[in-house]
Amino acid sequence: MIAASYDKYKLTAKEARDCIIISYIALFFGAYLFYHSIIISAAAGVFIPICMKYYAGMLAEKRKDLLTVQFRDFLYSLSASFAAGRHMRDGLVEAKGNLSLMYGESTPMLVEISDMLNKIDGSRAPVEEVFKDFADRSGVADIQSFFDTYFICRMTGGDLNRVISRTSAMLIDKIGIEKEIRTLVSQKCFEGKIISLMPIIVILFLNLVSPVYIEPLYTTVMGRLIMTAALGGIAYAYYLTSKLTEIEV
């Protein structure tokens, strides 16, 4: 199925159901850990839409990462096709055959190539039009850059084979560097998120070994305010850790 936009992800019925169940369980026990109140814990379900939005965003980002990696392999194949003197349509056919050996037919790039070929062969749509539609929906700067280069070459009558080959080589290097950077950062990102969640482990530990010691946090107004502030601080720390490890190349 063609994605309307790769910046957004629509959860399937199964994904939505699983997300609702897991989110409610996590919210219920999380709220109970901080407030020791069944009513507040049950009411924590109002945050399920936020959890679903976060989960959908995470899946959208994962899909875009996969699309970017597959686009790099697409450029390898396309560069070889242009070097052999073939046109974009023939390059798409060859790329589809090459990528089908590496990925499943339902993966993003193969679905997009199949759709572009259907439009070109079935609807007689111009190559530039179908590629522009894909580039606009992808939300990936590298794909948009490639389309802009291809479009300019077609409009100005430039040396398409040479320019596309050079552009492909540059984008392949850029995507490879970005992948290496993300691999290096992912470990630190994971460590940061674990550290930001450590206070929850400490509170759980105190509840198990010394409930009397932290009882005022659950029985007084000031204690409730402190726990609320702590919960907000943990959520902000988790959010900040995610943002600090986002690196644009």
Short mmCIF file of C-alpha atoms in Angstrom, two decimals:
data_model
loop_
_atom_site.label_atom_id
_atom_site.label_comp_id
_atom_site.label_asym_id
_atom_site.label_seq_id
_atom_site.Cartn_x
_atom_site.Cartn_y
_atom_site.Cartn_z
CA MET A 1 0.00 0.00 0.00
CA ILE A 2 1.32 3.44 -0.96
CA ALA A 3 1.87 5.77 1.99
CA ALA A 4 0.11 9.14 1.62
CA SER A 5 3.06 10.70 3.43
CA TYR A 6 6.03 9.06 5.07
CA ASP A 7 5.98 11.72 7.78
CA LYS A 8 2.75 10.20 9.12
CA TYR A 9 1.89 6.61 9.98
CA LYS A 10 -1.57 5.15 10.32
CA LEU A 11 -1.67 2.32 12.82
CA THR A 12 -3.25 -0.92 11.70
CA ALA A 13 -6.10 -2.36 13.76
CA LYS A 14 -3.73 -4.83 15.43
CA GLU A 15 -1.08 -2.18 16.13
CA ALA A 16 -3.70 0.17 17.58
CA ARG A 17 -5.18 -2.59 19.77
CA ASP A 18 -1.78 -3.69 21.07
CA CYS A 19 -0.75 -0.10 21.70
CA ILE A 20 -3.94 0.64 23.67
CA ILE A 21 -3.55 -2.47 25.84
CA ILE A 22 0.15 -2.02 26.56
CA SER A 23 -0.20 1.75 27.09
CA TYR A 24 -3.07 1.37 29.54
CA ILE A 25 -1.25 -1.27 31.56
CA ALA A 26 1.90 0.85 31.69
CA LEU A 27 -0.04 4.03 32.54
CA PHE A 28 -2.09 2.28 35.22
CA PHE A 29 0.85 0.78 37.08
CA GLY A 30 2.98 3.88 36.52
CA ALA A 31 0.30 6.13 38.02
CA TYR A 32 -0.23 3.73 40.91
CA LEU A 33 3.51 3.72 41.63
CA PHE A 34 3.49 7.52 41.96
CA TYR A 35 0.10 8.05 43.62
CA HIS A 36 -1.08 4.77 45.22
CA SER A 37 -4.60 5.56 44.04
CA ILE A 38 -6.80 3.22 42.01
CA ILE A 39 -8.94 6.15 40.83
CA ILE A 40 -5.99 8.16 39.54
CA SER A 41 -4.46 5.03 38.01
CA ALA A 42 -7.69 4.21 36.17
CA ALA A 43 -7.98 7.82 34.99
CA ALA A 44 -4.43 7.67 33.55
CA GLY A 45 -5.99 6.05 30.50
CA VAL A 46 -6.76 9.56 29.18
CA PHE A 47 -3.12 9.70 28.06
CA ILE A 48 -3.53 6.71 25.74
CA PRO A 49 -4.02 8.96 22.63
CA ILE A 50 -0.65 10.60 23.39
CA CYS A 51 0.98 7.18 23.63
CA MET A 52 -0.60 6.14 20.33
CA LYS A 53 0.61 9.32 18.64
CA TYR A 54 4.12 8.74 19.98
CA TYR A 55 4.08 5.12 18.81
CA ALA A 56 2.82 6.09 15.35
CA GLY A 57 5.55 8.73 15.10
CA MET A 58 8.17 6.16 16.09
CA LEU A 59 6.94 3.74 13.42
CA ALA A 60 6.88 6.54 10.83
CA GLU A 61 10.49 7.40 11.61
CA LYS A 62 11.48 3.74 11.42
CA ARG A 63 9.76 3.44 8.03
CA LYS A 64 11.55 6.55 6.74
CA ASP A 65 14.90 5.14 7.89
CA LEU A 66 14.16 1.92 6.02
CA LEU A 67 13.12 3.90 2.93
CA THR A 68 16.38 5.87 3.06
CA VAL A 69 18.51 2.72 3.28
CA GLN A 70 16.60 1.13 0.39
CA PHE A 71 16.88 4.34 -1.63
CA ARG A 72 20.65 4.10 -1.29
CA ASP A 73 20.54 0.61 -2.81
CA PHE A 74 18.18 1.96 -5.47
CA LEU A 75 20.79 4.60 -6.37
CA TYR A 76 23.47 1.91 -6.75
CA SER A 77 21.31 0.11 -9.30
CA LEU A 78 20.18 3.30 -11.04
CA SER A 79 23.76 4.56 -11.41
CA ALA A 80 24.76 1.30 -13.10
CA SER A 81 21.77 1.59 -15.45
CA PHE A 82 22.60 5.17 -16.44
CA ALA A 83 26.25 4.23 -16.94
CA ALA A 84 25.05 1.58 -19.40
CA GLY A 85 23.11 4.24 -21.33
CA ARG A 86 19.61 3.33 -20.15
CA HIS A 87 16.80 5.77 -19.37
CA MET A 88 14.95 6.29 -16.07
CA ARG A 89 12.10 3.92 -16.91
CA ASP A 90 14.49 1.08 -17.74
CA GLY A 91 16.52 1.96 -14.66
CA LEU A 92 13.41 1.58 -12.51
CA VAL A 93 12.73 -1.87 -13.99
CA GLU A 94 16.29 -3.01 -13.28
CA ALA A 95 16.23 -1.50 -9.80
CA LYS A 96 13.00 -3.34 -9.01
CA GLY A 97 14.57 -6.63 -10.04
CA ASN A 98 17.75 -5.98 -8.05
CA LEU A 99 15.98 -4.78 -4.89
CA SER A 100 13.50 -7.68 -4.97
CA LEU A 101 16.48 -9.99 -4.43
CA MET A 102 17.42 -8.08 -1.28
CA TYR A 103 14.06 -7.07 0.21
CA GLY A 104 10.49 -8.27 0.34
CA GLU A 105 7.94 -7.06 -2.22
CA SER A 106 6.02 -5.14 0.46
CA THR A 107 8.99 -3.00 1.55
CA PRO A 108 8.61 0.77 0.96
CA MET A 109 11.03 1.32 -1.94
CA LEU A 110 9.82 -1.67 -3.94
CA VAL A 111 6.19 -0.63 -3.45
CA GLU A 112 7.06 2.87 -4.68
CA ILE A 113 8.97 1.58 -7.72
CA SER A 114 6.06 -0.70 -8.66
CA ASP A 115 3.64 2.21 -8.32
CA MET A 116 5.84 4.48 -10.46
CA LEU A 117 6.10 1.85 -13.19
CA ASN A 118 2.33 1.29 -13.14
CA LYS A 119 1.74 5.01 -13.60
CA ILE A 120 4.36 5.29 -16.36
CA ASP A 121 3.23 2.20 -18.30
CA GLY A 122 -0.48 2.20 -17.47
CA SER A 123 -1.43 5.87 -17.20
CA ARG A 124 1.35 7.17 -19.44
CA ALA A 125 2.32 9.62 -16.72
CA PRO A 126 5.60 11.53 -17.21
CA VAL A 127 8.58 10.13 -15.29
CA GLU A 128 9.21 13.54 -13.71
CA GLU A 129 5.64 13.70 -12.40
CA VAL A 130 5.63 10.29 -10.74
CA PHE A 131 9.11 10.79 -9.27
CA LYS A 132 8.15 14.23 -7.93
CA ASP A 133 5.10 12.72 -6.24
CA PHE A 134 7.28 10.14 -4.53
CA ALA A 135 9.91 12.71 -3.50
CA ASP A 136 7.29 15.06 -2.03
CA ARG A 137 5.65 12.28 -0.01
CA SER A 138 8.89 10.75 1.20
CA GLY A 139 9.85 13.61 3.50
CA VAL A 140 13.50 12.58 2.95
CA ALA A 141 15.83 15.41 1.93
CA ASP A 142 18.16 13.08 -0.01
CA ILE A 143 15.31 11.82 -2.20
CA GLN A 144 14.13 15.37 -2.84
CA SER A 145 17.69 16.43 -3.73
CA PHE A 146 18.01 13.60 -6.21
CA PHE A 147 14.71 14.50 -7.87
CA ASP A 148 15.67 18.20 -8.08
CA THR A 149 18.94 17.28 -9.80
CA TYR A 150 17.20 14.94 -12.22
CA PHE A 151 14.48 17.49 -13.02
CA ILE A 152 16.99 20.31 -13.66
CA CYS A 153 19.02 18.08 -15.97
CA ARG A 154 15.93 17.12 -17.95
CA MET A 155 14.81 20.73 -18.26
CA THR A 156 18.21 22.18 -19.20
CA GLY A 157 19.42 19.34 -21.40
CA GLY A 158 22.49 18.64 -19.28
CA ASP A 159 24.63 15.53 -19.37
CA LEU A 160 22.09 13.41 -17.53
CA ASN A 161 24.19 10.26 -17.25
CA ARG A 162 27.21 12.05 -15.80
CA VAL A 163 25.27 14.30 -13.43
CA ILE A 164 23.05 11.50 -12.12
CA SER A 165 26.05 9.23 -11.56
CA ARG A 166 27.88 11.95 -9.63
CA THR A 167 24.79 12.92 -7.64
CA SER A 168 24.08 9.29 -6.82
CA ALA A 169 27.66 8.77 -5.60
CA MET A 170 27.44 11.84 -3.35
CA LEU A 171 24.07 10.84 -1.90
CA ILE A 172 25.22 7.26 -1.35
CA ASP A 173 28.22 8.53 0.65
CA LYS A 174 26.02 10.94 2.61
CA ILE A 175 23.45 8.27 3.48
CA GLY A 176 26.24 5.89 4.50
CA ILE A 177 27.82 8.49 6.81
CA GLU A 178 24.44 9.30 8.33
CA LYS A 179 23.83 5.61 9.01
CA GLU A 180 27.22 5.27 10.74
CA ILE A 181 26.54 8.34 12.90
CA ARG A 182 23.13 7.01 13.93
CA THR A 183 24.68 3.68 14.85
CA LEU A 184 27.21 5.44 17.09
CA VAL A 185 24.57 7.67 18.67
CA SER A 186 21.96 4.95 19.22
CA GLN A 187 23.90 3.38 22.10
CA LYS A 188 24.24 6.72 23.89
CA CYS A 189 20.57 7.43 23.24
CA PHE A 190 19.63 4.12 24.85
CA GLU A 191 21.88 4.82 27.84
CA GLY A 192 20.36 8.28 28.24
CA LYS A 193 16.83 6.92 28.25
CA ILE A 194 17.76 4.28 30.82
CA ILE A 195 19.27 6.96 33.07
CA SER A 196 16.18 9.15 32.73
CA LEU A 197 14.02 6.20 33.85
CA MET A 198 16.22 5.31 36.85
CA PRO A 199 14.09 7.38 39.31
CA ILE A 200 11.16 5.03 38.59
CA ILE A 201 13.31 2.06 39.56
CA VAL A 202 14.39 3.85 42.76
CA ILE A 203 10.77 4.62 43.71
CA LEU A 204 9.76 1.02 43.02
CA PHE A 205 12.68 -0.24 45.13
CA LEU A 206 11.74 2.02 48.05
CA ASN A 207 8.13 0.86 47.84
CA LEU A 208 9.28 -2.73 48.13
CA VAL A 209 11.94 -2.47 50.85
CA SER A 210 10.88 0.57 52.87
CA PRO A 211 7.26 1.65 52.24
CA VAL A 212 7.04 3.46 55.59
CA TYR A 213 9.96 5.71 54.65
CA ILE A 214 8.18 7.20 51.62
CA GLU A 215 4.63 7.01 53.00
CA PRO A 216 4.38 10.84 53.44
CA LEU A 217 4.78 11.18 49.66
CA TYR A 218 1.45 9.38 49.22
CA THR A 219 -0.52 10.68 52.20
CA THR A 220 0.18 14.44 52.25
CA VAL A 221 -0.63 17.25 49.84
CA MET A 222 3.03 18.27 49.63
CA GLY A 223 3.98 14.66 48.95
CA ARG A 224 1.49 14.48 46.09
CA LEU A 225 2.91 17.68 44.60
CA ILE A 226 6.46 16.34 44.90
CA MET A 227 5.53 13.10 43.17
CA THR A 228 3.74 15.01 40.42
CA ALA A 229 6.79 17.22 39.90
CA ALA A 230 9.02 14.13 39.86
CA LEU A 231 6.82 12.45 37.26
CA GLY A 232 6.87 15.57 35.10
CA GLY A 233 10.64 15.81 35.46
CA ILE A 234 11.12 12.19 34.38
CA ALA A 235 8.92 12.71 31.32
CA TYR A 236 10.81 15.89 30.39
CA ALA A 237 14.20 14.20 30.85
CA TYR A 238 13.11 11.36 28.57
CA TYR A 239 11.90 13.84 25.94
CA LEU A 240 15.08 15.93 26.21
CA THR A 241 17.30 12.86 25.84
CA SER A 242 15.48 11.92 22.62
CA LYS A 243 15.89 15.43 21.19
CA LEU A 244 19.57 15.79 22.12
CA THR A 245 20.47 12.61 20.26
CA GLU A 246 18.73 13.64 17.03
CA ILE A 247 21.51 14.52 14.60
CA GLU A 248 20.95 15.96 11.15
CA VAL A 249 23.61 15.30 8.49
#
